């Protein structure tokens, strides 16, 4: 009998085989968009007395402010011949169509047809807006369900003691992929190796808490070097730190995250803990594209314009990598002719998959309401 080589018997144990997770029904790029939810439609300073338009959930939405400053959202399609109302103009608080001059009030009712008086019953859709500066939220689904209390309490700038920077990306990918990306931190070690990732990141265990349609995660990376970007900005070069990362899928329009970095060898007068709050406001533009506003607030070096600038550039570069990755994946999905392809998922994908299942259930619950005219394409 041939003996096995000794090196094989005494060598290191083979790496464990990653456990595959059984597929369950979850949202993907084909899942209908969820209409009954609050989404950010614009930053406050994008809505003014100038007519502006923005597409959300496939709807072309006209935005402007009344003379009182109250923001208004109407369907950007004239009830007469579908001319874009954003090509018209404001007459006081009334909107005048630029094609044949119909006048609409801020609720969308046609109040005057030139030469014909005021027709009854002619109207364009109007949508509830809630302004919580610096953001304005919109509800595009059943207007009777637009409960302001459903807007998350997370807010980018309301707390004293925090300094925020922000940015915006337009992503040519379905919004569910961004939600999954935000819960999937194993990509930090690879996609963001130069900024916020370290190689240990892919291996930290995750605690996942799924309750009431929300998904919370917690990862603790103890006694490790700080990631390159924070090492620089927190003055932690060469030091060991604890890093605690909490992620929270709040709603179809929002994911929030917190990061704590604890210096394990602070000198006198050094800050011991550094905190960051990251808010991701996610609004589906169409089935294949997404508006993405992000804010990152810090409680250290609050008055330093230099640190603000560095955080803004570093985070923009990092999130640009996410945008590029999501767009590359969407391109593969659109163009690959292999129709039998199925993605594999692992235990580390659990928080993202749980979020996708919640989004699928919310979309399923709206199916009877699809006659509401929301474009799903
Ligand atoms: S299309 Fe607007 S008034 Fe005719
Ligand atoms: Fe990322």
JSON list of C-alpha atoms and ligand atoms in Angstrom, two decimals, residues 178 181-182 184-185 187-188 191-192 196 292 318-319 321-323, ligand 2:
[
{"chain": "A", "resi": 178, "resn": "UNK", "atom": "CA", "xyz": [-27.02, 49.58, -3.32]},
{"chain": "A", "resi": 181, "resn": "UNK", "atom": "CA", "xyz": [-23.80, 46.69, -0.98]},
{"chain": "A", "resi": 182, "resn": "UNK", "atom": "CA", "xyz": [-24.24, 48.80, 2.17]},
{"chain": "A", "resi": 184, "resn": "UNK", "atom": "CA", "xyz": [-22.01, 43.77, 2.69]},
{"chain": "A", "resi": 185, "resn": "UNK", "atom": "CA", "xyz": [-18.80, 44.92, 4.31]},
{"chain": "A", "resi": 187, "resn": "UNK", "atom": "CA", "xyz": [-15.97, 44.02, 0.04]},
{"chain": "A", "resi": 188, "resn": "UNK", "atom": "CA", "xyz": [-14.12, 46.69, 2.11]},
{"chain": "A", "resi": 191, "resn": "UNK", "atom": "CA", "xyz": [-12.82, 47.22, -3.31]},
{"chain": "A", "resi": 192, "resn": "UNK", "atom": "CA", "xyz": [-11.78, 49.85, -0.73]},
{"chain": "A", "resi": 196, "resn": "UNK", "atom": "CA", "xyz": [-11.52, 52.31, 4.53]},
{"chain": "A", "resi": 292, "resn": "UNK", "atom": "CA", "xyz": [-27.87, 58.42, -3.92]},
{"chain": "A", "resi": 318, "resn": "UNK", "atom": "CA", "xyz": [-14.65, 55.30, -1.86]},
{"chain": "A", "resi": 319, "resn": "UNK", "atom": "CA", "xyz": [-18.30, 55.58, -2.87]},
{"chain": "A", "resi": 321, "resn": "UNK", "atom": "CA", "xyz": [-15.73, 52.63, -6.28]},
{"chain": "A", "resi": 322, "resn": "UNK", "atom": "CA", "xyz": [-19.12, 51.29, -5.12]},
{"chain": "A", "resi": 323, "resn": "UNK", "atom": "CA", "xyz": [-20.90, 53.10, -7.94]},
{"chain": "B", "resi": 2, "resn": "LIG", "atom": "FE1", "xyz": [-18.45, 50.03, -0.45]}
]
